[in-house]
């Protein structure tokens, strides 16, 4: 092997591999590229003995090996499982994690962002719905579920595909007329794409559908009223319902039972998140499962990589469907064998 | 007010108030004393302008204002809610919290204890079942649920009273022959007192009882077998069951339904912890509620107080009963109006 007179750069790797600089960056940063490209870049890295991060680490100010996680709380199962997986991904890399349960407190969130700007922590992973959060450029920040601005990567499930998958599953299981129920923030965010994906799935599979959309703060009783309005002669006019979260699905299933509608015989229900009872038992309902370990790994990877030449603005990770007792897998023309 | 020639000490406060030094310490540390003592000590503190912690803080090495929490995970609801309340109690005091989800990994736990010994954190709050954890004397450590050695305070619910309360409630609601089901660590720990409390309650209220005790690692199916063995002619010989946790109660209720036993009509079930669906909805079952906000506050108080002259070895905080749909409040001779 030819000895290099100076340490090879990412450009040298690109030249050696015969690929664009951006492709090398993607491989180095663990982002998807075609397999043949990946092999060529990895071969070139090995041949040139290219040291990922070697310069960046030398230039970097003293590190704290501490990352802060901003999350509303660790009481709701989605948040608490996310905190667990991020904690695990960091500890595996010998990083410490400061937990900041923000309870949606903007001042608290801003304080932790300032800590990152002062290098008191190496970076922040944040799930926040604070519209006024000021994040200066070059603050190491990875956002979950909501884009926080240019140069700040956002990691989320593929919410659009998840909504579409829910519609396809309901169609597979024999539903004809379905409903979508959503409550959540009206700020632009990734989970909002569940709606568009669901509509898309309904249209492509010929399902007729209705929507009931509430904003945070509006009472749950609005959903009850919506359901009651759609019961005629004791029969609900929907045979399938997609709820934006498992938490909402859980409440809706209780309401449906009170209204003498059998789940799944009369109406099938699919939620979103992949919540299990007690964190580790059965799924709460049939659900679109968010890939929490993969989301956690991606957040940590993006935050800790130092020589990122092309920061991905949005990384969407694939979701899956899981049976949880509130759908009729055998009712439709197709029979799926998940779970 | 007379000007003091030097800063007053705790002894001065005791003399001024006419109480023992230990009483002053208790008041300063927020531990229970008679109201009249409390007023006298507080008056003396004000009169002498006694500054709590003034010396200790001056002598103390530079503080990090960071506390580490060791907890198995934040996926199980009891752990995740505990982490949330401790996090909130610390943030309120402008302390940061390092989260360490240990997954029962002893090496991980020891590493964080070492950090505390090296003053990289100001102290540790730990819920650990690691029998080999070495905690050097003078390491600021507050334990939850398990005594970790001399001079390390342990904070827990009043588990004995909780077990007793469960038996009393079952008796109130008309039960005659009850069972206690437990799975958990065989190491000495506070939750184990639920058993003794329950036995005590059964004896005092004339309930006959049986026990089925498993150790961690033994399969849940042992409980199923126990229940099946106690069904004769389709009827379970128990009319009440106390489960050591809500998580176990949840599984037992599912098993009972599969065995065609109606809950609460045929058999009433009480769990322990106070777990709610999704962290904030209905109780999972009728339950003995652990006072998590109070446990969190007590842990933080005990850890951050600096001039503790008498460290309490064990602080047990009062539990309450909550109805969660798996008991028949109106069946017995007495009618309680909780919830």
Short mmCIF file of N, CA and C in Angstrom, two decimals, chain A residues 128-189:
data_model
loop_
_atom_site.label_atom_id
_atom_site.label_comp_id
_atom_site.label_asym_id
_atom_site.label_seq_id
_atom_site.Cartn_x
_atom_site.Cartn_y
_atom_site.Cartn_z
N UNK A 128 -39.79 18.50 21.13
CA UNK A 128 -40.39 19.70 21.71
C UNK A 128 -41.42 20.30 20.76
N UNK A 129 -42.47 20.84 21.33
CA UNK A 129 -43.47 21.53 20.54
C UNK A 129 -43.47 23.01 20.88
N UNK A 130 -42.29 23.50 21.28
CA UNK A 130 -42.13 24.90 21.64
C UNK A 130 -41.84 25.70 20.37
N UNK A 131 -42.81 26.53 19.92
CA UNK A 131 -42.62 27.24 18.65
C UNK A 131 -41.61 28.37 18.76
N UNK A 132 -41.27 28.78 19.99
CA UNK A 132 -40.39 29.94 20.16
C UNK A 132 -38.96 29.57 20.50
N UNK A 133 -38.67 28.27 20.55
CA UNK A 133 -37.33 27.84 20.94
C UNK A 133 -36.30 28.43 19.97
N UNK A 134 -35.29 29.12 20.53
CA UNK A 134 -34.25 29.72 19.69
C UNK A 134 -33.03 28.80 19.72
N UNK A 135 -32.68 28.26 18.59
CA UNK A 135 -31.52 27.39 18.50
C UNK A 135 -30.53 28.05 17.55
N UNK A 136 -29.45 28.60 18.10
CA UNK A 136 -28.45 29.26 17.26
C UNK A 136 -27.83 28.28 16.29
N UNK A 137 -27.38 28.81 15.16
CA UNK A 137 -26.72 27.96 14.19
C UNK A 137 -25.52 27.28 14.85
N UNK A 138 -25.24 26.08 14.42
CA UNK A 138 -24.11 25.30 14.93
C UNK A 138 -24.32 24.73 16.32
N UNK A 139 -25.50 24.91 16.89
CA UNK A 139 -25.81 24.19 18.12
C UNK A 139 -26.05 22.73 17.75
N UNK A 140 -25.32 21.82 18.38
CA UNK A 140 -25.56 20.41 18.05
C UNK A 140 -26.92 19.97 18.60
N UNK A 141 -27.87 19.79 17.70
CA UNK A 141 -29.25 19.50 18.11
C UNK A 141 -29.84 18.53 17.10
N UNK A 142 -30.43 17.48 17.58
CA UNK A 142 -31.20 16.58 16.72
C UNK A 142 -32.63 16.59 17.23
N UNK A 143 -33.56 16.86 16.33
CA UNK A 143 -34.97 16.96 16.71
C UNK A 143 -35.70 15.65 16.42
N UNK A 144 -36.69 15.37 17.22
CA UNK A 144 -37.55 14.21 16.98
C UNK A 144 -38.94 14.74 16.64
N UNK A 145 -39.50 14.23 15.58
CA UNK A 145 -40.91 14.46 15.20
C UNK A 145 -41.25 15.86 14.69
N UNK A 146 -40.34 16.84 14.90
CA UNK A 146 -40.65 18.19 14.42
C UNK A 146 -39.39 18.84 13.88
N UNK A 147 -39.46 19.41 12.69
CA UNK A 147 -38.31 20.14 12.15
C UNK A 147 -38.11 21.40 12.97
N UNK A 148 -36.85 21.65 13.40
CA UNK A 148 -36.56 22.82 14.23
C UNK A 148 -35.79 23.88 13.47
N UNK A 149 -35.61 23.70 12.15
CA UNK A 149 -34.93 24.73 11.37
C UNK A 149 -33.83 24.14 10.52
N UNK A 150 -33.22 25.02 9.69
CA UNK A 150 -32.16 24.58 8.78
C UNK A 150 -30.99 24.02 9.56
N UNK A 151 -30.33 23.02 9.01
CA UNK A 151 -29.14 22.41 9.61
C UNK A 151 -29.41 21.64 10.89
N UNK A 152 -30.69 21.50 11.25
CA UNK A 152 -31.00 20.67 12.41
C UNK A 152 -31.75 19.45 11.89
N UNK A 153 -31.09 18.28 11.94
CA UNK A 153 -31.78 17.10 11.41
C UNK A 153 -32.99 16.73 12.26
N UNK A 154 -33.99 16.22 11.61
CA UNK A 154 -35.19 15.75 12.30
C UNK A 154 -35.33 14.25 12.04
N UNK A 155 -35.52 13.48 13.10
CA UNK A 155 -35.68 12.04 12.99
C UNK A 155 -37.11 11.69 13.39
N UNK A 156 -37.75 10.85 12.61
CA UNK A 156 -39.13 10.47 12.90
C UNK A 156 -39.42 9.12 12.26
N UNK A 157 -40.53 8.54 12.66
CA UNK A 157 -41.04 7.39 11.93
C UNK A 157 -41.50 7.87 10.56
N UNK A 158 -41.66 6.92 9.63
CA UNK A 158 -42.26 7.27 8.35
C UNK A 158 -43.78 7.34 8.58
N UNK A 159 -44.21 8.51 9.03
CA UNK A 159 -45.60 8.67 9.45
C UNK A 159 -46.57 8.58 8.28
N UNK A 160 -46.16 9.10 7.13
CA UNK A 160 -47.02 9.02 5.95
C UNK A 160 -47.26 7.55 5.60
N UNK A 161 -46.17 6.78 5.52
CA UNK A 161 -46.30 5.35 5.20
C UNK A 161 -47.13 4.63 6.26
N UNK A 162 -47.00 5.07 7.51
CA UNK A 162 -47.76 4.44 8.59
C UNK A 162 -49.25 4.67 8.44
N UNK A 163 -49.64 5.89 8.08
CA UNK A 163 -51.05 6.18 7.85
C UNK A 163 -51.59 5.37 6.68
N UNK A 164 -50.77 5.30 5.65
CA UNK A 164 -51.17 4.52 4.47
C UNK A 164 -51.33 3.04 4.82
N UNK A 165 -50.39 2.54 5.61
CA UNK A 165 -50.43 1.13 6.01
C UNK A 165 -51.70 0.84 6.81
N UNK A 166 -52.09 1.76 7.67
CA UNK A 166 -53.31 1.57 8.46
C UNK A 166 -54.52 1.43 7.55
N UNK A 167 -54.62 2.30 6.53
CA UNK A 167 -55.74 2.21 5.59
C UNK A 167 -55.71 0.89 4.82
N UNK A 168 -54.51 0.49 4.39
CA UNK A 168 -54.39 -0.76 3.63
C UNK A 168 -54.78 -1.96 4.49
N UNK A 169 -54.40 -1.94 5.74
CA UNK A 169 -54.75 -3.06 6.63
C UNK A 169 -56.26 -3.12 6.82
N UNK A 170 -56.88 -1.97 7.08
CA UNK A 170 -58.34 -1.96 7.26
C UNK A 170 -59.03 -2.49 5.99
N UNK A 171 -58.51 -2.10 4.81
CA UNK A 171 -59.07 -2.60 3.55
C UNK A 171 -58.87 -4.11 3.45
N UNK A 172 -57.66 -4.56 3.77
CA UNK A 172 -57.37 -6.01 3.73
C UNK A 172 -58.33 -6.80 4.62
N UNK A 173 -58.68 -6.22 5.74
CA UNK A 173 -59.51 -6.93 6.72
C UNK A 173 -61.00 -6.73 6.47
N UNK A 174 -61.34 -6.17 5.31
CA UNK A 174 -62.73 -6.15 4.88
C UNK A 174 -63.50 -4.86 5.14
N UNK A 175 -62.84 -3.82 5.63
CA UNK A 175 -63.56 -2.57 5.90
C UNK A 175 -63.92 -1.87 4.59
N UNK A 176 -65.04 -1.12 4.62
CA UNK A 176 -65.50 -0.38 3.44
C UNK A 176 -65.59 1.13 3.72
N UNK A 177 -66.05 1.47 4.94
CA UNK A 177 -66.26 2.87 5.28
C UNK A 177 -65.58 3.15 6.62
N UNK A 178 -64.55 3.98 6.57
CA UNK A 178 -63.68 4.13 7.74
C UNK A 178 -63.61 5.58 8.22
N UNK A 179 -63.05 5.75 9.41
CA UNK A 179 -62.89 7.09 9.98
C UNK A 179 -61.47 7.28 10.47
N UNK A 180 -61.03 8.53 10.47
CA UNK A 180 -59.72 8.88 11.03
C UNK A 180 -59.96 9.88 12.16
N UNK A 181 -59.43 9.59 13.35
CA UNK A 181 -59.57 10.48 14.50
C UNK A 181 -58.19 10.98 14.91
N UNK A 182 -58.06 12.28 15.02
CA UNK A 182 -56.76 12.84 15.40
C UNK A 182 -56.93 13.94 16.43
N UNK A 183 -56.07 13.93 17.44
CA UNK A 183 -55.91 15.09 18.31
C UNK A 183 -54.42 15.31 18.48
N UNK A 184 -53.99 16.55 18.47
CA UNK A 184 -52.57 16.82 18.61
C UNK A 184 -52.28 18.27 18.31
N UNK A 185 -50.98 18.59 18.28
CA UNK A 185 -50.56 19.97 18.04
C UNK A 185 -50.89 20.38 16.61
N UNK A 186 -51.25 21.64 16.43
CA UNK A 186 -51.51 22.14 15.08
C UNK A 186 -50.23 22.68 14.44
N UNK A 187 -49.13 22.72 15.22
CA UNK A 187 -47.84 23.11 14.64
C UNK A 187 -47.42 22.08 13.59
N UNK A 188 -46.69 22.52 12.60
CA UNK A 188 -46.18 21.59 11.59
C UNK A 188 -45.34 20.52 12.28
N UNK A 189 -45.68 19.27 12.06
CA UNK A 189 -44.91 18.20 12.66
C UNK A 189 -45.08 16.92 11.86
#
